[in-house]
Tab-separated table of C-alpha atoms and ligand atoms in Angstrom:
chain	number	residue	atom	x	y	z
A	1	UNK	CA	-17.945	-7.648	-10.818
A	2	UNK	CA	-17.424	-4.040	-9.729
A	3	UNK	CA	-16.412	-5.213	-6.315
A	4	UNK	CA	-13.837	-7.495	-7.924
A	5	UNK	CA	-12.358	-4.607	-9.935
A	6	UNK	CA	-12.215	-2.447	-6.842
A	7	UNK	CA	-10.580	-5.238	-4.879
A	8	UNK	CA	-8.016	-5.783	-7.628
A	9	UNK	CA	-7.270	-2.055	-7.680
A	10	UNK	CA	-6.965	-2.003	-3.920
A	11	UNK	CA	-4.672	-5.037	-4.055
A	12	UNK	CA	-2.541	-3.405	-6.766
A	13	UNK	CA	-2.369	-0.243	-4.699
A	14	UNK	CA	-1.395	-2.156	-1.591
A	15	UNK	CA	1.245	-4.242	-3.385
A	16	UNK	CA	2.582	-1.020	-4.899
A	17	UNK	CA	2.923	0.551	-1.473
A	18	UNK	CA	4.237	-2.696	-0.060
A	19	UNK	CA	6.825	-3.307	-2.787
A	20	UNK	CA	8.147	0.225	-2.376
A	21	UNK	CA	9.149	-0.730	1.104
A	22	UNK	CA	10.190	-4.300	0.420
A	23	UNK	CA	13.807	-5.090	-0.168
A	24	UNK	CA	14.888	-8.477	-1.377
A	25	UNK	CA	18.179	-9.626	0.079
A	26	UNK	CA	20.070	-12.709	-0.997
A	27	UNK	CA	22.830	-14.464	0.822
A	28	UNK	CA	24.497	-17.823	1.021
A	29	UNK	CA	24.490	-20.147	3.975
A	30	UNK	CA	27.611	-19.605	6.060
A	31	UNK	CA	28.081	-15.975	5.065
A	32	UNK	CA	27.446	-12.710	6.819
A	33	UNK	CA	24.597	-10.457	5.763
A	34	UNK	CA	23.362	-7.141	7.131
A	35	UNK	CA	19.891	-5.640	6.863
A	36	UNK	CA	20.002	-1.852	7.063
A	37	UNK	CA	16.818	-0.173	8.212
A	38	UNK	CA	16.439	2.826	5.871
A	39	UNK	CA	15.587	5.356	8.544
A	40	UNK	CA	17.399	8.617	8.247
A	41	UNK	CA	16.628	9.653	11.795
A	42	UNK	CA	18.907	10.031	14.718
A	43	UNK	CA	21.198	6.970	14.788
A	44	UNK	CA	20.478	6.480	18.460
A	45	UNK	CA	16.766	5.998	18.081
A	46	UNK	CA	15.632	2.538	18.888
A	47	UNK	CA	14.801	0.425	15.883
A	48	UNK	CA	12.217	-2.272	16.274
A	49	UNK	CA	12.859	-5.422	14.279
A	50	UNK	CA	10.431	-8.225	13.809
A	51	UNK	CA	11.176	-11.630	12.470
A	52	UNK	CA	8.491	-13.449	10.552
A	53	UNK	CA	10.263	-16.570	9.575
A	54	UNK	CA	7.992	-19.292	10.757
A	55	UNK	CA	6.381	-17.663	13.704
A	56	UNK	CA	6.239	-13.965	14.343
A	57	UNK	CA	8.824	-12.866	16.816
A	58	UNK	CA	9.793	-9.515	18.265
A	59	UNK	CA	13.536	-9.386	17.856
A	60	UNK	CA	14.003	-6.260	19.929
A	61	UNK	CA	12.349	-7.795	22.929
A	62	UNK	CA	14.373	-10.979	22.843
A	63	UNK	CA	17.572	-9.283	21.873
A	64	UNK	CA	18.828	-6.337	23.734
A	65	UNK	CA	22.410	-5.859	22.479
A	66	UNK	CA	23.714	-7.756	25.497
A	67	UNK	CA	21.264	-10.613	25.140
A	68	UNK	CA	22.619	-14.134	25.570
A	69	UNK	CA	20.348	-15.382	22.778
A	70	UNK	CA	22.285	-13.120	20.487
A	71	UNK	CA	25.392	-15.228	20.117
A	72	UNK	CA	23.372	-18.388	19.912
A	73	UNK	CA	21.395	-17.046	16.993
A	74	UNK	CA	24.419	-15.464	15.322
A	75	UNK	CA	22.546	-12.171	15.219
A	76	UNK	CA	23.556	-8.702	16.351
A	77	UNK	CA	21.446	-5.591	16.560
A	78	UNK	CA	23.198	-2.293	16.231
A	79	UNK	CA	21.779	1.110	15.372
A	80	UNK	CA	19.818	0.653	12.194
A	81	UNK	CA	21.434	-2.650	11.338
A	82	UNK	CA	20.556	-6.248	11.924
A	83	UNK	CA	23.692	-8.301	11.441
A	84	UNK	CA	23.426	-12.012	10.743
A	85	UNK	CA	26.960	-13.237	11.342
A	86	UNK	CA	26.569	-16.637	9.709
A	87	UNK	CA	23.413	-17.098	7.716
A	88	UNK	CA	21.650	-20.439	7.775
A	89	UNK	CA	18.497	-21.639	6.051
A	90	UNK	CA	16.583	-20.999	9.277
A	91	UNK	CA	17.253	-17.270	8.902
A	92	UNK	CA	15.354	-17.195	5.644
A	93	UNK	CA	12.113	-15.234	5.782
A	94	UNK	CA	10.598	-11.808	6.137
A	95	UNK	CA	11.848	-9.148	8.476
A	96	UNK	CA	10.509	-5.721	9.234
A	97	UNK	CA	11.992	-2.720	10.898
A	98	UNK	CA	10.528	0.498	12.184
A	99	UNK	CA	11.767	3.225	14.380
A	100	UNK	CA	10.051	2.837	17.692
A	101	UNK	CA	6.501	4.244	17.633
A	102	UNK	CA	6.844	5.531	14.074
A	103	UNK	CA	4.148	4.109	11.854
A	104	UNK	CA	6.393	3.450	8.863
A	105	UNK	CA	7.562	-0.106	8.470
A	106	UNK	CA	10.162	-1.447	6.073
A	107	UNK	CA	10.189	-5.020	4.921
A	108	UNK	CA	13.001	-7.309	3.931
A	109	UNK	CA	12.673	-10.653	2.303
A	110	UNK	CA	15.793	-12.654	3.027
A	111	UNK	CA	16.613	-15.642	0.862
A	112	UNK	CA	19.423	-17.913	1.975
A	113	UNK	CA	20.927	-20.099	-0.734
A	114	UNK	CA	23.014	-23.228	-0.395
A	115	UNK	CA	26.741	-22.437	-0.338
A	116	UNK	CA	27.349	-23.824	-3.836
A	117	UNK	CA	24.156	-22.469	-5.385
A	118	UNK	CA	24.654	-21.340	-8.968
A	119	UNK	CA	21.355	-19.456	-8.837
A	120	UNK	CA	22.745	-17.260	-6.106
A	121	UNK	CA	25.905	-16.800	-8.130
A	122	UNK	CA	23.905	-15.595	-11.130
A	123	UNK	CA	21.532	-13.366	-9.199
A	124	UNK	CA	24.394	-11.679	-7.444
A	125	UNK	CA	26.789	-11.183	-10.282
A	126	UNK	CA	27.997	-7.643	-10.670
A	127	UNK	CA	29.416	-6.650	-13.973
A	128	UNK	CA	31.950	-4.081	-15.041
A	129	UNK	CA	33.544	-3.144	-18.351
A	130	UNK	CA	37.101	-2.068	-19.013
A	131	UNK	CA	38.887	-1.156	-22.212
A	132	UNK	CA	42.068	-2.613	-23.618
A	133	UNK	CA	45.227	-0.612	-22.896
A	134	UNK	CA	43.395	1.424	-20.304
A	135	UNK	CA	43.809	1.106	-16.585
A	136	UNK	CA	41.119	-0.891	-14.888
A	137	UNK	CA	40.198	-1.423	-11.255
A	138	UNK	CA	37.676	-3.893	-9.940
A	139	UNK	CA	35.648	-2.840	-6.935
A	140	UNK	CA	34.210	-5.298	-4.491
A	141	UNK	CA	30.480	-4.602	-4.039
A	142	UNK	CA	29.305	-3.106	-0.785
A	143	UNK	CA	25.761	-4.480	-0.744
A	144	UNK	CA	24.552	-5.498	2.704
A	145	UNK	CA	27.926	-5.157	4.398
A	146	UNK	CA	28.305	-3.883	7.986
A	147	UNK	CA	28.630	-0.136	8.445
A	148	UNK	CA	32.044	1.088	9.555
A	149	UNK	CA	30.779	2.093	12.961
A	150	UNK	CA	29.351	-1.280	13.934
A	151	UNK	CA	31.022	-1.923	17.299
A	152	UNK	CA	33.348	-4.895	17.638
A	153	UNK	CA	33.215	-5.674	13.911
A	154	UNK	CA	36.481	-4.876	12.155
A	155	UNK	CA	37.023	-4.921	8.450
A	156	UNK	CA	39.772	-7.399	7.646
A	157	UNK	CA	40.100	-6.553	4.004
A	158	UNK	CA	39.268	-8.079	0.669
A	159	UNK	CA	40.700	-11.105	-1.133
A	160	UNK	CA	40.318	-11.491	-4.897
A	161	UNK	CA	40.298	-14.706	-6.883
A	162	UNK	CA	39.713	-15.236	-10.526
A	163	UNK	CA	37.272	-18.034	-11.178
A	164	UNK	CA	39.140	-21.289	-11.595
A	165	UNK	CA	42.262	-20.006	-9.896
A	166	UNK	CA	43.019	-20.697	-6.278
A	167	UNK	CA	45.744	-18.128	-5.759
A	168	UNK	CA	44.678	-14.576	-5.110
A	169	UNK	CA	44.758	-12.374	-8.196
A	170	UNK	CA	45.190	-8.658	-8.717
A	171	UNK	CA	42.077	-6.546	-9.192
A	172	UNK	CA	43.947	-3.585	-10.554
A	173	UNK	CA	45.279	-3.575	-14.106
A	174	UNK	CA	47.496	-0.694	-15.264
A	175	UNK	CA	46.761	-1.595	-18.865
A	176	UNK	CA	44.014	-4.140	-19.377
A	177	UNK	CA	44.331	-6.934	-21.933
A	178	UNK	CA	41.604	-9.245	-23.193
A	179	UNK	CA	42.674	-12.213	-21.098
A	180	UNK	CA	42.050	-10.183	-17.924
A	181	UNK	CA	38.327	-10.590	-18.622
A	182	UNK	CA	36.328	-13.210	-16.765
A	183	UNK	CA	34.588	-13.838	-13.488
A	184	UNK	CA	36.241	-12.692	-10.304
A	185	UNK	CA	35.252	-13.412	-6.776
A	186	UNK	CA	35.952	-11.026	-3.948
A	187	UNK	CA	35.703	-12.041	-0.331
A	188	UNK	CA	35.229	-9.413	2.323
A	189	UNK	CA	36.346	-10.584	5.744
A	190	UNK	CA	35.218	-9.192	9.055
A	191	UNK	CA	36.448	-9.950	12.526
A	192	UNK	CA	33.969	-10.247	15.335
A	193	UNK	CA	34.741	-11.666	18.738
A	194	UNK	CA	37.869	-13.488	17.552
A	195	UNK	CA	36.119	-15.076	14.582
A	196	UNK	CA	36.352	-14.274	10.887
A	197	UNK	CA	33.096	-13.913	8.986
A	198	UNK	CA	33.093	-13.664	5.224
A	199	UNK	CA	30.900	-12.167	2.530
A	200	UNK	CA	31.602	-13.076	-1.056
A	201	UNK	CA	30.641	-11.382	-4.279
A	202	UNK	CA	31.043	-12.277	-7.888
A	203	UNK	CA	32.204	-9.650	-10.368
A	204	UNK	CA	32.196	-10.205	-14.109
A	205	UNK	CA	34.858	-8.231	-15.927
A	206	UNK	CA	34.271	-7.598	-19.610
A	207	UNK	CA	37.122	-6.295	-21.674
A	208	UNK	CA	36.339	-4.288	-24.777
A	209	UNK	CA	38.644	-2.957	-27.406
A	210	UNK	CA	39.691	0.540	-26.589
A	211	UNK	CA	37.469	3.012	-28.373
A	212	UNK	CA	40.137	5.590	-28.673
A	213	UNK	CA	43.845	5.769	-29.059
A	214	UNK	CA	46.215	6.114	-26.188
A	215	UNK	CA	46.742	9.680	-25.021
A	216	UNK	CA	50.293	10.756	-25.714
A	217	UNK	CA	52.755	13.588	-25.724
A	218	UNK	CA	53.599	14.456	-29.328
A	219	UNK	CA	56.364	16.949	-28.722
A	220	UNK	CA	58.999	17.588	-27.520
A	221	UNK	CA	60.816	14.254	-27.459
A	222	UNK	CA	62.322	12.571	-24.429
A	223	UNK	CA	65.718	14.057	-23.437
A	224	UNK	CA	65.515	16.882	-25.987
A	225	UNK	CA	67.989	19.673	-25.283
A	226	UNK	CA	66.942	23.239	-26.056
A	227	UNK	CA	69.828	25.496	-27.013
A	228	UNK	CA	69.313	29.103	-26.033
A	229	UNK	CA	71.137	32.334	-25.265
A	230	UNK	CA	71.253	33.376	-21.634
A	231	UNK	CA	68.901	36.273	-21.040
A	232	UNK	CA	66.630	35.461	-23.948
A	233	UNK	CA	62.974	34.467	-23.795
A	234	UNK	CA	62.159	30.847	-24.390
A	235	UNK	CA	58.806	29.139	-24.896
A	236	UNK	CA	58.708	25.341	-24.984
A	237	UNK	CA	55.393	23.967	-26.127
A	238	UNK	CA	54.454	20.560	-24.841
A	239	UNK	CA	51.819	19.216	-27.204
A	240	UNK	CA	49.686	16.219	-26.368
A	241	UNK	CA	46.674	14.522	-27.807
A	242	UNK	CA	44.101	12.893	-25.548
A	243	UNK	CA	40.591	11.502	-25.731
A	244	UNK	CA	39.121	12.551	-22.441
A	245	UNK	CA	38.175	15.925	-21.015
A	246	UNK	CA	39.797	14.940	-17.770
A	247	UNK	CA	43.259	14.446	-19.195
A	248	UNK	CA	45.669	17.279	-18.608
A	249	UNK	CA	49.265	18.290	-19.350
A	250	UNK	CA	51.443	20.371	-17.093
A	251	UNK	CA	55.094	21.139	-16.393
A	252	UNK	CA	57.381	20.169	-13.538
A	253	UNK	CA	60.734	21.704	-12.788
A	254	UNK	CA	62.854	19.028	-11.180
A	255	UNK	CA	60.137	17.582	-8.952
A	256	UNK	CA	58.053	20.627	-8.208
A	257	UNK	CA	55.105	22.005	-10.115
A	258	UNK	CA	55.716	24.975	-12.345
A	259	UNK	CA	53.248	27.730	-11.549
A	260	UNK	CA	50.811	29.242	-14.024
A	261	UNK	CA	51.297	32.715	-12.570
A	262	UNK	CA	52.458	34.830	-15.498
A	263	UNK	CA	54.242	37.330	-13.274
A	264	UNK	CA	56.866	34.732	-12.345
A	265	UNK	CA	60.119	34.438	-14.344
A	266	UNK	CA	59.216	30.839	-15.224
A	267	UNK	CA	55.599	29.746	-15.664
A	268	UNK	CA	53.452	27.727	-17.991
A	269	UNK	CA	50.113	28.305	-19.619
A	270	UNK	CA	47.688	25.761	-20.898
A	271	UNK	CA	45.311	25.586	-23.792
A	272	UNK	CA	43.052	22.892	-25.110
A	273	UNK	CA	41.141	22.416	-28.339
A	274	UNK	CA	38.557	19.742	-28.721
A	275	UNK	CA	37.848	18.229	-32.073
A	276	UNK	CA	35.061	15.645	-31.942
A	277	UNK	CA	36.647	13.053	-29.603
A	278	UNK	CA	40.182	14.282	-29.883
A	279	UNK	CA	41.521	16.836	-27.449
A	280	UNK	CA	44.691	18.658	-28.392
A	281	UNK	CA	46.447	20.177	-25.450
A	282	UNK	CA	49.389	22.513	-25.227
A	283	UNK	CA	51.233	23.487	-22.087
A	284	UNK	CA	53.742	26.216	-22.893
A	285	UNK	CA	56.652	26.520	-20.527
A	286	UNK	CA	57.775	30.142	-20.601
A	287	UNK	CA	61.185	31.451	-19.466
A	288	UNK	CA	60.993	35.230	-19.589
A	289	UNK	CA	64.722	35.587	-19.212
A	290	UNK	CA	66.748	32.371	-19.213
A	291	UNK	CA	69.217	32.366	-16.331
A	292	UNK	CA	72.235	30.164	-15.588
A	293	UNK	CA	70.174	28.556	-12.850
A	294	UNK	CA	67.562	27.473	-15.384
A	295	UNK	CA	70.236	25.579	-17.285
A	296	UNK	CA	70.935	23.337	-14.335
A	297	UNK	CA	67.416	21.956	-14.038
A	298	UNK	CA	65.504	19.264	-15.813
A	299	UNK	CA	61.970	20.045	-16.940
A	300	UNK	CA	59.262	17.459	-17.228
A	301	UNK	CA	56.055	17.704	-19.180
A	302	UNK	CA	53.521	15.317	-17.709
A	303	UNK	CA	50.335	14.015	-19.266
A	304	UNK	CA	47.962	12.893	-16.584
A	305	UNK	CA	45.067	10.751	-17.630
A	306	UNK	CA	42.044	9.636	-15.668
A	307	UNK	CA	41.884	6.220	-17.262
A	308	UNK	CA	45.392	5.486	-18.480
A	309	UNK	CA	48.798	5.471	-16.940
A	310	UNK	CA	50.250	8.936	-17.025
A	311	UNK	CA	53.224	9.607	-19.268
A	312	UNK	CA	55.930	12.226	-19.309
A	313	UNK	CA	58.965	13.497	-21.163
A	314	UNK	CA	61.951	15.275	-19.674
A	315	UNK	CA	63.989	17.960	-21.400
A	316	UNK	CA	66.858	20.270	-20.471
A	317	UNK	CA	68.350	23.551	-21.576
A	318	UNK	CA	71.852	24.321	-22.746
A	319	UNK	CA	73.535	27.446	-23.951
A	320	UNK	CA	73.678	27.901	-27.682
A	321	UNK	CA	77.278	27.698	-29.001
A	322	UNK	CA	79.776	28.772	-26.279
A	323	UNK	CA	78.807	32.349	-25.485
A	324	UNK	CA	80.831	35.361	-26.671
A	325	UNK	CA	82.349	36.469	-23.351
A	326	UNK	CA	83.821	33.041	-22.693
A	327	UNK	CA	85.014	32.673	-26.277
A	328	UNK	CA	86.955	35.954	-26.108
A	329	UNK	CA	88.360	35.388	-22.637
A	330	UNK	CA	90.622	32.483	-23.557
A	331	UNK	CA	92.477	34.127	-26.469
A	332	UNK	CA	92.774	37.352	-24.443
A	333	UNK	CA	94.339	35.475	-21.547
A	334	UNK	CA	96.651	33.616	-23.927
A	335	UNK	CA	97.712	36.835	-25.565
A	336	UNK	CA	98.321	38.458	-22.172
A	337	UNK	CA	100.391	35.454	-21.069
A	338	UNK	CA	102.430	35.546	-24.258
A	339	UNK	CA	102.963	39.293	-23.861
A	340	UNK	CA	104.025	38.809	-20.240
A	341	UNK	CA	106.496	36.077	-21.170
A	342	UNK	CA	107.886	38.193	-23.980
A	343	UNK	CA	108.208	41.200	-21.648
A	344	UNK	CA	110.010	39.117	-19.002
A	345	UNK	CA	112.352	37.724	-21.632
A	346	UNK	CA	113.029	41.209	-22.978
A	347	UNK	CA	113.693	42.484	-19.452
A	348	UNK	CA	115.954	39.539	-18.682
A	349	UNK	CA	117.744	40.058	-21.957
A	350	UNK	CA	118.127	43.792	-21.250
A	351	UNK	CA	119.367	42.982	-17.785
A	352	UNK	CA	121.850	40.472	-19.177
A	353	UNK	CA	123.125	43.036	-21.622
A	354	UNK	CA	123.352	45.673	-18.842
A	355	UNK	CA	125.080	43.228	-16.488
A	356	UNK	CA	127.689	42.386	-19.033
A	357	UNK	CA	128.257	46.105	-19.618
A	358	UNK	CA	128.230	47.411	-16.011
A	359	UNK	CA	128.455	44.132	-14.021
A	360	UNK	CA	125.389	45.075	-11.938
A	361	UNK	CA	121.683	44.536	-12.484
A	362	UNK	CA	120.374	43.782	-9.021
A	363	UNK	CA	118.132	46.232	-7.169
B	401	NAG	C1	8.525	-5.659	21.019
B	401	NAG	O1	9.208	-5.574	22.239
B	401	NAG	C2	9.367	-4.250	22.725
B	401	NAG	C3	10.237	-4.283	23.963
B	401	NAG	O2	9.836	-5.257	24.850
B	401	NAG	C4	7.992	-3.651	22.985
B	401	NAG	O3	8.156	-2.317	23.441
B	401	NAG	C5	7.193	-3.670	21.684
B	401	NAG	O4	5.892	-3.208	21.914
B	401	NAG	C6	7.115	-5.080	21.113
B	401	NAG	N1	6.506	-5.018	19.798
B	401	NAG	C7	5.684	-5.930	19.306
B	401	NAG	C8	5.162	-5.698	17.941
B	401	NAG	O5	5.398	-6.907	19.939
B	402	NAG	C1	13.693	-15.841	13.294
B	402	NAG	O1	12.912	-16.875	13.872
B	402	NAG	C2	13.313	-18.192	13.591
B	402	NAG	C3	12.312	-19.141	14.125
B	402	NAG	O2	11.892	-18.793	15.384
B	402	NAG	C4	14.717	-18.417	14.123
B	402	NAG	O3	15.150	-19.730	13.864
B	402	NAG	C5	15.650	-17.423	13.464
B	402	NAG	O4	16.945	-17.547	13.977
B	402	NAG	C6	15.157	-16.008	13.676
B	402	NAG	N1	15.955	-15.104	12.914
B	402	NAG	C7	16.619	-14.104	13.443
B	402	NAG	C8	17.423	-13.249	12.535
B	402	NAG	O5	16.558	-13.869	14.623
B	403	NAG	C1	7.379	-13.186	3.047
B	403	NAG	O1	6.526	-12.254	2.415
B	403	NAG	C2	6.106	-12.629	1.129
B	403	NAG	C3	5.339	-11.470	0.529
B	403	NAG	O2	4.341	-11.020	1.413
B	403	NAG	C4	5.278	-13.900	1.218
B	403	NAG	O3	4.888	-14.316	-0.072
B	403	NAG	C5	6.147	-14.999	1.860
B	403	NAG	O4	5.392	-16.156	2.052
B	403	NAG	C6	6.697	-14.538	3.195
B	403	NAG	N1	7.641	-15.537	3.678
B	403	NAG	C7	7.643	-15.983	4.932
B	403	NAG	C8	8.650	-17.016	5.267
B	403	NAG	O5	6.865	-15.563	5.767
B	404	NAG	C1	7.117	8.470	20.210
B	404	NAG	O1	6.979	8.271	21.607
B	404	NAG	C2	7.420	9.364	22.375
B	404	NAG	C3	7.383	8.984	23.879
B	404	NAG	O2	6.491	7.947	24.076
B	404	NAG	C4	6.546	10.574	22.069
B	404	NAG	O3	6.957	11.690	22.832
B	404	NAG	C5	6.642	10.887	20.592
B	404	NAG	O4	5.789	11.964	20.247
B	404	NAG	C6	6.284	9.665	19.773
B	404	NAG	N1	6.547	9.943	18.377
B	404	NAG	C7	5.725	9.612	17.409
B	404	NAG	C8	6.145	9.948	16.020
B	404	NAG	O5	4.658	9.079	17.628
B	405	NAG	C1	32.362	-5.160	22.357
B	405	NAG	O1	33.284	-6.005	23.012
B	405	NAG	C2	33.525	-5.648	24.343
B	405	NAG	C3	34.655	-6.531	24.870
B	405	NAG	O2	34.544	-7.826	24.354
B	405	NAG	C4	32.254	-5.791	25.145
B	405	NAG	O3	32.485	-5.399	26.480
B	405	NAG	C5	31.184	-4.908	24.540
B	405	NAG	O4	29.951	-5.093	25.198
B	405	NAG	C6	31.007	-5.212	23.057
B	405	NAG	N1	30.091	-4.238	22.481
B	405	NAG	C7	29.047	-4.594	21.751
B	405	NAG	C8	28.205	-3.457	21.279
B	405	NAG	O5	28.819	-5.756	21.494
B	406	NAG	C1	37.137	-16.327	4.740
B	406	NAG	O1	37.883	-15.935	3.616
B	406	NAG	C2	39.260	-16.120	3.742
B	406	NAG	C3	39.919	-15.503	2.562
B	406	NAG	O2	39.525	-16.115	1.363
B	406	NAG	C4	39.532	-17.613	3.885
B	406	NAG	O3	40.922	-17.791	4.054
B	406	NAG	C5	38.806	-18.130	5.099
B	406	NAG	O4	38.963	-19.526	5.180
B	406	NAG	C6	37.318	-17.795	5.022
B	406	NAG	N1	36.701	-18.132	6.280
B	406	NAG	C7	35.496	-18.657	6.368
B	406	NAG	C8	35.013	-18.920	7.743
B	406	NAG	O5	34.818	-18.896	5.378
B	407	NAG	C1	51.347	31.464	-23.171
B	407	NAG	O1	52.335	32.434	-22.873
B	407	NAG	C2	53.134	32.805	-23.994
B	407	NAG	C3	54.194	33.775	-23.506
B	407	NAG	O2	53.626	34.783	-22.714
B	407	NAG	C4	52.246	33.426	-25.082
B	407	NAG	O3	53.046	33.679	-26.207
B	407	NAG	C5	51.162	32.430	-25.463
B	407	NAG	O4	50.281	33.016	-26.366
B	407	NAG	C6	50.400	32.008	-24.240
B	407	NAG	N1	49.478	30.981	-24.617
B	407	NAG	C7	48.250	30.928	-24.126
B	407	NAG	C8	47.416	29.786	-24.599
B	407	NAG	O5	47.821	31.733	-23.308
B	408	NAG	C1	45.503	17.966	-33.060
B	408	NAG	O1	46.843	17.564	-33.178
B	408	NAG	C2	47.076	16.690	-34.256
B	408	NAG	C3	48.528	16.236	-34.171
B	408	NAG	O2	49.374	17.299	-33.909
B	408	NAG	C4	46.780	17.408	-35.561
B	408	NAG	O3	46.987	16.536	-36.644
B	408	NAG	C5	45.326	17.866	-35.533
B	408	NAG	O4	45.046	18.618	-36.679
B	408	NAG	C6	45.052	18.706	-34.306
B	408	NAG	N1	43.646	18.981	-34.211
B	408	NAG	C7	43.168	20.193	-33.925
B	408	NAG	C8	41.691	20.309	-33.838
B	408	NAG	O5	43.895	21.128	-33.686
């Protein structure tokens, strides 16, 4: 009895230790799969792999990287990785890796499913949630893919399909809608020795109703014109309401950022107040002394959001009614012109009178 208890405890202990170092890997026949030995040592250390499929086999001994068996078996050894280029049912089984002469061993249990297996599909479904009206990007999982530095294996990109559709579909939605939800499949392709090898993943996209409103700029309005006197101080407050701490508002002058340095003639400052979920933000564009040059530019207040498309409004400045010095100039010039004309006429008249009296007016 006691011996039994002890044995059970020992077994539990051993399975505990064993399971800590056992990784279950699933793949589908015909696809690529990579086992990564979790050794954080020097990448150049030799890793010893063993294959315990049906009979124990020392992979390192039969497969130096240049081995001829390698291509035949569709297996590559590189660094800490064991790459199975095209998995078949015969690859199914247990594998172990250890850094040469280190006592620690890591185990992998590789299960290879039939290409059309629905069980595989369900076991390997990743899931992600997006919200309506918010931007949404699907990411293709990276589980058991080759590392970037694996020699002679080049990443040939990702293709996305929505389940039931044959044409490739986008995986990036600027503003998600409910019908974007569903099951997507992404295929990662890799090129090795002139051949393409694929890995496919299934990603379930759930769309939920947006929890919050859309962040927006409340004021000013698009194309507003601010009338000011040259030389005066002007503060234009751009007010926005957002629902995330990562959203921000700022000012652009033409296409360059306005600085926040208060010693500059034109700058902006920013303040934010949070009220439960709502964040009110104000970016105040400050002109210490409005110049003619400032009137020529367009100013844009931009609301940048981490999960929504950013939005902006553009405004411009104009002088208040036509300024005094230009108003007075025109009548003054007119008056001067009238006076000049009158003077010339008077002179001509005087001359005419003189000429008729003395028959000479020329100088
Ligand atoms: C596997 O092969 C290597 C190289 O021939 C050898 O050094 C190592 O001892 C072998 N390991 C086992 C477990 O047979
Ligand atoms: C493991 O051994 C089996 C049987 O000897 C063989 O068919 C299979 O290809 C081997 N797997 C790898 C990854 O070398
Ligand atoms: C792999 O290891 C597990 C757990 O030890 C064992 O149940 C299973 O039979 C092994 N499979 C093969 C093919 O050796
Ligand atoms: C591994 O083997 C090398 C050379 O045989 C030896 O110098 C080293 O101490 C060994 N390391 C461990 C952890 O046993
Ligand atoms: C990569 O390919 C080149 C040319 O085909 C070959 O000479 C080299 O041995 C390959 N390297 C590996 C690590 O397979
Ligand atoms: C790999 O995936 C691409 C893209 O979907 C497909 O065109 C190609 O036929 C696949 N190749 C293999 C060998 O499965
Ligand atoms: C921004 O600058 C203006 C002008 O200097 C000032 O009136 C305002 O209080 C400042 N706002 C903040 C939040 O610092
Ligand atoms: C945020 O701004 C909105 C709209 O301008 C306003 O109704 C609300 O009271 C403000 N909240 C806070 C905490 O300032």
